């Protein structure tokens, strides 16, 4: 995809898509989020209303730590909550090859002025990323949730264009959204996050974790930043469409190129979605990511900006890409968007994307770039592999 070439206006695309939604009304409106009308008898939902608003601006509590430092904390999900269970049918287990799989990570730096926001990271723990978000004044957690189902349940073509989205939503919420997976409330990402924050509030009082809990003990989703890479970024986006959060940071994603859940009304305003990827990533060259960004309407907030040739605030856009040297390796390109081995550095050994990462997590959401037409060279209608 060429970064600067544009010709087709998103408005005309939206009209076409809207017609499609109307023609498939029962599918899109009747089966989209069935948890509102049905639930498994063994479950009760602890989720707050999707678009709940705070009654007043919350005052971020200051730290009162006698020995300020960065705290890197860990705890096993199975030890925090005795209700937590394994689901080996989808590779969602506590132990594998003699190693614990349910270790969860948290970070907070009491030396840095707090922003009062909690990052929930979906995918494997990334120490480099956690060091950075804590350096921005953010709290961060990475929870053990069902993310290994994709290889077992992915179907091409899917039964309908909401199939994967329903599975992602059930894995995230622990509520009954999909007949193809059975994740009870204690094993959903949301409840495991809540239980982890409760544990952190008790075990690490220096970090002021209790600020992310309501008086009723629920998570303050309006102060949560959902983030992830690859499939983690996709689940983060799907959850944010369902549940209003403060922001979504999507690395090397989102995927689900045959899905239509991106077109659903979003509980989280679209200007709060931020994406970053390498242009050699297979998800980019196949137009998966640009499609997701367009269906989320991110072109309403600025053009695609190549960070190699730009500086913060990157035209206040929500769509960032890079073409830095990764040895022409698509696999390295996929992981280059976050701190770690494949991410390129300059001659002094400093990561090239330090400014990008800070921008994605802290740029004021009310500062938006100008709307631009949808990129005409981004394929929106994808075929199944092998299909012609």
Short mmCIF file of C-alpha atoms in Angstrom, two decimals:
data_model
loop_
_atom_site.label_atom_id
_atom_site.label_comp_id
_atom_site.label_asym_id
_atom_site.label_seq_id
_atom_site.Cartn_x
_atom_site.Cartn_y
_atom_site.Cartn_z
CA UNK A 1 0.00 0.00 0.00
CA UNK A 2 1.26 3.48 -0.90
CA UNK A 3 1.18 5.74 2.08
CA UNK A 4 0.24 9.04 0.42
CA UNK A 5 -2.05 7.95 -2.42
CA UNK A 6 -5.72 8.69 -1.69
CA UNK A 7 -8.78 9.00 -3.94
CA UNK A 8 -11.85 7.26 -2.53
CA UNK A 9 -13.81 9.15 0.12
CA UNK A 10 -14.81 7.26 3.27
CA UNK A 11 -18.29 8.73 3.09
CA UNK A 12 -19.18 6.77 -0.03
CA UNK A 13 -17.71 3.64 1.51
CA UNK A 14 -19.78 4.12 4.64
CA UNK A 15 -22.95 4.40 2.58
CA UNK A 16 -22.16 1.12 0.82
CA UNK A 17 -21.35 -0.59 4.10
CA UNK A 18 -24.47 0.78 5.71
CA UNK A 19 -26.55 -0.77 2.97
CA UNK A 20 -24.82 -4.07 3.67
CA UNK A 21 -25.60 -3.77 7.34
CA UNK A 22 -29.25 -3.09 6.59
CA UNK A 23 -29.50 -6.08 4.26
CA UNK A 24 -28.09 -8.35 6.94
CA UNK A 25 -30.05 -6.77 9.77
CA UNK A 26 -30.93 -9.89 11.67
CA UNK A 27 -27.34 -11.09 11.63
CA UNK A 28 -25.74 -7.83 12.65
CA UNK A 29 -28.37 -6.60 15.04
CA UNK A 30 -29.74 -9.85 16.35
CA UNK A 31 -26.65 -11.94 17.00
CA UNK A 32 -23.99 -9.33 17.45
CA UNK A 33 -23.76 -9.14 21.20
CA UNK A 34 -26.17 -11.79 22.47
CA UNK A 35 -25.02 -11.44 26.08
CA UNK A 36 -27.46 -8.57 26.42
CA UNK A 37 -30.31 -11.01 25.92
CA UNK A 38 -28.90 -14.35 27.05
CA UNK A 39 -26.32 -15.69 29.45
CA UNK A 40 -25.10 -19.02 30.65
CA UNK A 41 -26.87 -19.96 33.86
CA UNK A 42 -23.61 -20.39 35.76
CA UNK A 43 -22.49 -16.80 35.13
CA UNK A 44 -23.16 -13.39 36.49
CA UNK A 45 -21.77 -10.32 34.78
CA UNK A 46 -19.56 -7.97 36.75
CA UNK A 47 -19.11 -5.62 33.79
CA UNK A 48 -20.23 -2.02 34.26
CA UNK A 49 -22.49 -0.45 31.63
CA UNK A 50 -20.54 -0.09 28.41
CA UNK A 51 -20.68 3.69 28.25
CA UNK A 52 -20.77 4.61 31.92
CA UNK A 53 -19.46 8.12 32.54
CA UNK A 54 -17.82 9.41 35.69
CA UNK A 55 -19.91 11.83 37.68
CA UNK A 56 -16.94 14.14 38.24
CA UNK A 57 -13.31 14.53 37.28
CA UNK A 58 -11.27 12.18 39.42
CA UNK A 59 -8.33 13.58 41.39
CA UNK A 60 -5.26 11.44 40.78
CA UNK A 61 -3.77 10.50 44.16
CA UNK A 62 -0.13 11.40 44.74
CA UNK A 63 2.32 8.76 45.89
CA UNK A 64 3.49 8.71 49.49
CA UNK A 65 6.40 6.33 49.13
CA UNK A 66 9.30 6.69 51.55
CA UNK A 67 11.62 4.92 49.09
CA UNK A 68 10.32 5.81 45.61
CA UNK A 69 11.24 3.36 42.87
CA UNK A 70 9.90 1.29 40.00
CA UNK A 71 8.01 -1.73 41.27
CA UNK A 72 7.96 -4.81 39.04
CA UNK A 73 5.44 -7.20 40.53
CA UNK A 74 4.23 -10.69 39.63
CA UNK A 75 1.49 -13.03 40.84
CA UNK A 76 -0.17 -16.16 39.49
CA UNK A 77 -3.81 -15.87 38.46
CA UNK A 78 -4.57 -19.28 39.97
CA UNK A 79 -3.29 -18.14 43.36
CA UNK A 80 -5.03 -14.76 43.34
CA UNK A 81 -8.49 -16.14 42.55
CA UNK A 82 -9.44 -19.71 43.59
CA UNK A 83 -12.29 -19.61 41.05
CA UNK A 84 -9.81 -19.50 38.16
CA UNK A 85 -9.79 -22.67 36.07
CA UNK A 86 -7.85 -24.20 33.20
CA UNK A 87 -9.28 -24.72 29.74
CA UNK A 88 -6.89 -27.20 28.10
CA UNK A 89 -9.11 -27.62 25.04
CA UNK A 90 -7.90 -24.22 23.88
CA UNK A 91 -4.43 -24.29 25.44
CA UNK A 92 -5.48 -22.06 28.35
CA UNK A 93 -3.64 -23.73 31.24
CA UNK A 94 -1.74 -22.90 34.43
CA UNK A 95 1.33 -25.06 33.73
CA UNK A 96 3.07 -26.32 30.61
CA UNK A 97 6.27 -28.36 30.37
CA UNK A 98 6.83 -27.85 34.08
CA UNK A 99 6.63 -24.05 33.81
CA UNK A 100 3.86 -21.80 35.17
CA UNK A 101 1.81 -20.17 32.42
CA UNK A 102 -0.44 -17.95 34.53
CA UNK A 103 2.17 -15.54 35.91
CA UNK A 104 0.85 -12.00 35.65
CA UNK A 105 2.97 -8.85 35.66
CA UNK A 106 2.47 -5.34 36.96
CA UNK A 107 4.52 -2.16 37.02
CA UNK A 108 4.38 1.25 38.65
CA UNK A 109 7.11 3.84 39.19
CA UNK A 110 6.52 5.98 42.27
CA UNK A 111 9.34 8.33 41.24
CA UNK A 112 7.21 9.62 38.35
CA UNK A 113 4.19 11.92 38.60
CA UNK A 114 1.15 9.65 38.11
CA UNK A 115 -1.28 10.16 35.24
CA UNK A 116 -4.04 8.09 36.82
CA UNK A 117 -4.31 5.64 33.91
CA UNK A 118 -3.94 1.85 33.91
CA UNK A 119 -2.54 0.04 30.87
CA UNK A 120 -3.86 -3.51 30.40
CA UNK A 121 -1.45 -5.30 28.07
CA UNK A 122 -2.78 -8.20 26.05
CA UNK A 123 -0.05 -10.60 24.95
CA UNK A 124 3.16 -11.89 26.51
CA UNK A 125 4.92 -9.71 29.06
CA UNK A 126 7.23 -7.08 27.54
CA UNK A 127 9.60 -5.73 30.17
CA UNK A 128 10.92 -2.97 27.90
CA UNK A 129 7.43 -1.69 27.23
CA UNK A 130 6.52 -1.83 30.92
CA UNK A 131 9.61 0.18 31.83
CA UNK A 132 8.53 2.83 29.38
CA UNK A 133 4.87 3.11 30.32
CA UNK A 134 5.81 3.36 34.00
CA UNK A 135 8.26 6.08 33.00
CA UNK A 136 5.34 7.99 31.45
CA UNK A 137 3.55 7.91 34.81
CA UNK A 138 1.21 5.08 33.88
CA UNK A 139 0.37 1.94 35.83
CA UNK A 140 0.51 -1.32 33.86
CA UNK A 141 -0.64 -4.93 34.15
CA UNK A 142 -0.39 -7.97 31.90
CA UNK A 143 -2.95 -10.67 32.71
CA UNK A 144 -3.27 -14.35 31.85
CA UNK A 145 -6.33 -14.71 29.64
CA UNK A 146 -7.53 -16.99 26.83
CA UNK A 147 -5.42 -16.00 23.82
CA UNK A 148 -4.41 -19.42 22.48
CA UNK A 149 -7.76 -20.30 20.93
CA UNK A 150 -7.06 -18.80 17.52
CA UNK A 151 -5.18 -21.76 16.05
CA UNK A 152 -7.94 -24.11 17.11
CA UNK A 153 -11.08 -22.10 16.39
CA UNK A 154 -10.15 -19.91 13.41
CA UNK A 155 -12.22 -20.81 10.36
CA UNK A 156 -11.81 -19.58 6.80
CA UNK A 157 -14.31 -18.67 5.64
CA UNK A 158 -15.88 -17.89 9.02
CA UNK A 159 -19.57 -18.79 9.52
CA UNK A 160 -20.33 -15.04 9.56
CA UNK A 161 -18.41 -11.80 9.78
CA UNK A 162 -18.76 -11.56 13.56
CA UNK A 163 -17.53 -15.07 14.39
CA UNK A 164 -14.02 -14.24 15.64
CA UNK A 165 -15.22 -11.04 17.27
CA UNK A 166 -17.65 -12.96 19.45
CA UNK A 167 -14.90 -15.35 20.56
CA UNK A 168 -12.59 -12.44 21.35
CA UNK A 169 -15.32 -10.74 23.34
CA UNK A 170 -16.04 -13.83 25.40
CA UNK A 171 -12.32 -14.33 26.11
CA UNK A 172 -12.13 -10.69 27.19
CA UNK A 173 -15.30 -10.49 29.27
CA UNK A 174 -16.01 -14.03 30.45
CA UNK A 175 -19.60 -13.44 29.36
CA UNK A 176 -21.69 -15.50 26.96
CA UNK A 177 -21.04 -14.01 23.55
CA UNK A 178 -20.05 -17.08 21.52
CA UNK A 179 -21.40 -20.64 21.28
CA UNK A 180 -17.96 -21.75 20.07
CA UNK A 181 -16.06 -21.15 23.31
CA UNK A 182 -16.89 -21.39 27.00
CA UNK A 183 -14.97 -18.93 29.17
CA UNK A 184 -16.60 -18.29 32.56
CA UNK A 185 -16.41 -14.92 34.25
CA UNK A 186 -13.39 -15.62 36.52
CA UNK A 187 -11.31 -16.61 33.49
CA UNK A 188 -12.11 -13.62 31.31
CA UNK A 189 -9.56 -10.86 30.88
CA UNK A 190 -11.79 -8.31 32.60
CA UNK A 191 -12.30 -10.25 35.82
CA UNK A 192 -8.69 -11.39 36.00
CA UNK A 193 -7.66 -7.76 35.62
CA UNK A 194 -10.03 -6.73 38.41
CA UNK A 195 -8.77 -9.45 40.74
CA UNK A 196 -5.16 -8.57 39.96
CA UNK A 197 -5.72 -4.88 40.71
CA UNK A 198 -7.43 -5.80 44.01
CA UNK A 199 -4.39 -7.94 44.89
CA UNK A 200 -2.01 -5.15 43.93
CA UNK A 201 -3.91 -2.62 46.05
CA UNK A 202 -3.31 -4.86 49.05
CA UNK A 203 0.23 -6.04 48.30
CA UNK A 204 1.67 -2.81 46.88
CA UNK A 205 0.00 0.09 48.71
CA UNK A 206 2.84 2.38 47.58
CA UNK A 207 1.46 2.15 44.04
CA UNK A 208 -2.03 3.50 44.86
CA UNK A 209 -3.67 0.77 42.79
CA UNK A 210 -7.00 1.22 44.58
CA UNK A 211 -7.62 4.33 42.47
CA UNK A 212 -8.60 2.01 39.60
CA UNK A 213 -11.41 0.41 41.59
CA UNK A 214 -14.87 1.87 42.15
CA UNK A 215 -16.51 1.91 45.55
CA UNK A 216 -18.29 -1.27 44.47
CA UNK A 217 -14.97 -2.92 43.63
CA UNK A 218 -15.28 -2.85 39.84
CA UNK A 219 -12.57 -1.59 37.52
CA UNK A 220 -12.76 2.04 36.48
CA UNK A 221 -12.76 1.28 32.78
CA UNK A 222 -12.82 4.96 31.89
CA UNK A 223 -9.24 5.13 33.25
CA UNK A 224 -8.00 2.02 31.43
CA UNK A 225 -5.78 1.99 28.34
CA UNK A 226 -6.20 -1.26 26.41
CA UNK A 227 -3.12 -2.30 24.44
CA UNK A 228 -1.57 -5.29 22.74
CA UNK A 229 0.35 -6.54 19.74
CA UNK A 230 -0.88 -8.71 16.88
CA UNK A 231 -3.90 -10.71 18.12
CA UNK A 232 -3.58 -8.88 21.42
CA UNK A 233 -4.17 -5.58 19.67
CA UNK A 234 -7.18 -7.10 17.90
CA UNK A 235 -8.79 -8.26 21.15
CA UNK A 236 -7.99 -4.90 22.74
CA UNK A 237 -9.83 -3.15 19.90
CA UNK A 238 -12.78 -5.57 19.98
CA UNK A 239 -13.16 -5.09 23.73
CA UNK A 240 -12.99 -1.30 23.39
CA UNK A 241 -15.77 -1.35 20.80
CA UNK A 242 -17.88 -3.11 23.44
CA UNK A 243 -16.66 -1.31 26.59
CA UNK A 244 -15.78 2.37 26.85
CA UNK A 245 -12.14 2.82 27.87
CA UNK A 246 -9.75 5.76 28.00
CA UNK A 247 -7.65 4.75 24.99
CA UNK A 248 -6.59 1.84 22.76
CA UNK A 249 -2.99 1.38 21.58
CA UNK A 250 -2.73 -1.19 18.78
CA UNK A 251 0.69 -2.52 17.72
CA UNK A 252 1.02 -4.58 14.54
CA UNK A 253 -2.71 -4.91 14.20
CA UNK A 254 -5.63 -5.26 14.42
CA UNK A 255 -6.14 -8.42 12.39
CA UNK A 256 -9.46 -10.22 11.60
CA UNK A 257 -9.44 -9.22 7.93
CA UNK A 258 -12.63 -11.19 7.16
CA UNK A 259 -14.58 -9.75 10.07
CA UNK A 260 -17.07 -6.91 10.22
CA UNK A 261 -17.21 -6.09 13.93
CA UNK A 262 -15.13 -2.96 13.28
CA UNK A 263 -18.27 -1.38 11.80
CA UNK A 264 -20.31 -1.73 14.99
CA UNK A 265 -21.21 1.34 17.04
CA UNK A 266 -18.26 1.80 19.38
CA UNK A 267 -18.53 2.44 23.11
CA UNK A 268 -15.05 3.97 22.94
CA UNK A 269 -14.91 7.02 20.64
CA UNK A 270 -12.80 6.30 17.57
CA UNK A 271 -10.43 9.19 18.18
CA UNK A 272 -9.17 7.20 21.18
CA UNK A 273 -7.78 4.39 18.97
CA UNK A 274 -4.08 4.63 18.03
CA UNK A 275 -2.21 2.24 15.70
CA UNK A 276 1.45 1.66 14.79
CA UNK A 277 3.03 -0.93 12.49
CA UNK A 278 5.97 -1.64 10.20
CA UNK A 279 5.14 -1.57 6.48
CA UNK A 280 6.93 -4.90 5.87
CA UNK A 281 4.69 -6.67 8.39
CA UNK A 282 2.61 -9.26 6.52
CA UNK A 283 -0.54 -7.85 8.08
CA UNK A 284 0.25 -4.51 6.48
CA UNK A 285 1.35 -5.73 3.05
CA UNK A 286 -1.83 -7.82 2.87
CA UNK A 287 -3.93 -4.75 3.76
CA UNK A 288 -5.25 -6.28 6.99
CA UNK A 289 -4.22 -3.43 9.26
CA UNK A 290 -5.07 -0.54 6.95
CA UNK A 291 -8.52 -2.12 6.50
CA UNK A 292 -9.05 -2.31 10.25
CA UNK A 293 -7.97 1.30 10.67
CA UNK A 294 -10.35 2.47 7.96
CA UNK A 295 -13.32 0.49 9.24
CA UNK A 296 -12.67 2.09 12.65
CA UNK A 297 -12.81 5.46 10.89
CA UNK A 298 -9.32 6.50 11.92
CA UNK A 299 -8.84 8.45 8.70
CA UNK A 300 -11.22 10.97 10.26
CA UNK A 301 -8.33 11.98 12.52
CA UNK A 302 -5.45 12.39 10.13
CA UNK A 303 -3.41 10.72 7.39
CA UNK A 304 -1.10 7.74 7.65
CA UNK A 305 2.20 9.20 8.88
CA UNK A 306 5.60 7.57 8.41
CA UNK A 307 7.44 8.21 11.67
CA UNK A 308 10.80 7.83 9.92
CA UNK A 309 10.21 11.22 8.31
CA UNK A 310 8.23 12.98 11.01
CA UNK A 311 8.47 14.18 14.59
CA UNK A 312 5.92 14.40 17.41
CA UNK A 313 3.07 15.21 17.38
CA UNK A 314 2.98 13.38 14.02
CA UNK A 315 0.25 15.66 12.63
CA UNK A 316 -1.94 14.55 15.56
CA UNK A 317 -2.87 11.44 13.60
CA UNK A 318 -4.00 8.04 14.91
CA UNK A 319 -2.22 5.99 12.20
CA UNK A 320 1.55 5.61 12.32
CA UNK A 321 3.86 3.41 10.25
CA UNK A 322 7.59 2.87 9.82
CA UNK A 323 9.88 1.53 7.12
CA UNK A 324 13.06 1.32 9.21
CA UNK A 325 15.61 -1.36 8.39
CA UNK A 326 14.65 -4.82 9.68
CA UNK A 327 16.69 -6.76 7.14
CA UNK A 328 13.68 -7.09 4.83
CA UNK A 329 12.32 -9.69 7.28
CA UNK A 330 8.52 -9.72 7.67
CA UNK A 331 8.71 -11.60 10.96
CA UNK A 332 11.09 -9.05 12.44
CA UNK A 333 8.87 -6.30 11.08
CA UNK A 334 5.91 -7.74 12.98
CA UNK A 335 7.70 -7.44 16.32
CA UNK A 336 9.54 -4.21 15.52
CA UNK A 337 6.68 -1.97 16.68
CA UNK A 338 7.38 -2.62 20.39
CA UNK A 339 10.56 -2.63 22.49
CA UNK A 340 12.56 -5.82 22.08
CA UNK A 341 14.98 -7.69 19.83
CA UNK A 342 13.56 -6.85 16.37
CA UNK A 343 12.91 -3.19 17.13
CA UNK A 344 15.56 -1.09 15.32
CA UNK A 345 18.03 1.19 17.11
CA UNK A 346 20.19 4.08 16.05
CA UNK A 347 23.99 4.15 16.01
CA UNK A 348 24.02 4.92 19.75
CA UNK A 349 21.95 1.88 20.60
CA UNK A 350 18.78 3.87 21.30
CA UNK A 351 15.45 2.57 19.99
CA UNK A 352 14.17 4.56 17.04
CA UNK A 353 10.60 4.65 18.31
CA UNK A 354 10.98 6.17 21.77
CA UNK A 355 9.00 9.25 20.75
CA UNK A 356 6.40 7.10 18.99
CA UNK A 357 5.70 4.94 22.04
CA UNK A 358 5.27 7.95 24.29
CA UNK A 359 2.97 9.58 21.75
CA UNK A 360 0.74 6.52 21.45
CA UNK A 361 0.18 6.25 25.19
CA UNK A 362 0.06 9.93 26.20
CA UNK A 363 -0.96 12.15 23.27
CA UNK A 364 -4.04 14.18 24.27
CA UNK A 365 -7.04 12.59 22.58
CA UNK A 366 -8.66 15.97 21.94
CA UNK A 367 -5.81 16.90 19.60
CA UNK A 368 -6.80 15.38 16.28
CA UNK A 369 -5.48 15.59 12.76
CA UNK A 370 -7.66 16.66 9.81
CA UNK A 371 -9.99 14.12 8.24
CA UNK A 372 -8.71 12.61 4.98
CA UNK A 373 -10.36 10.34 2.39
CA UNK A 374 -9.95 6.60 2.77
CA UNK A 375 -6.84 5.29 0.98
CA UNK A 376 -8.04 3.86 -2.34
CA UNK A 377 -5.27 1.27 -2.51
CA UNK A 378 -6.28 -0.44 0.77
CA UNK A 379 -8.30 -3.57 0.03
CA UNK A 380 -11.44 -3.70 2.15
CA UNK A 381 -13.01 -6.88 0.80
CA UNK A 382 -10.66 -9.82 1.40
CA UNK A 383 -10.85 -13.34 0.01
CA UNK A 384 -10.27 -16.56 1.88
CA UNK A 385 -6.82 -18.08 1.41
CA UNK A 386 -6.67 -20.04 -1.82
CA UNK A 387 -9.85 -18.43 -3.10
CA UNK A 388 -9.83 -16.71 -6.46
#
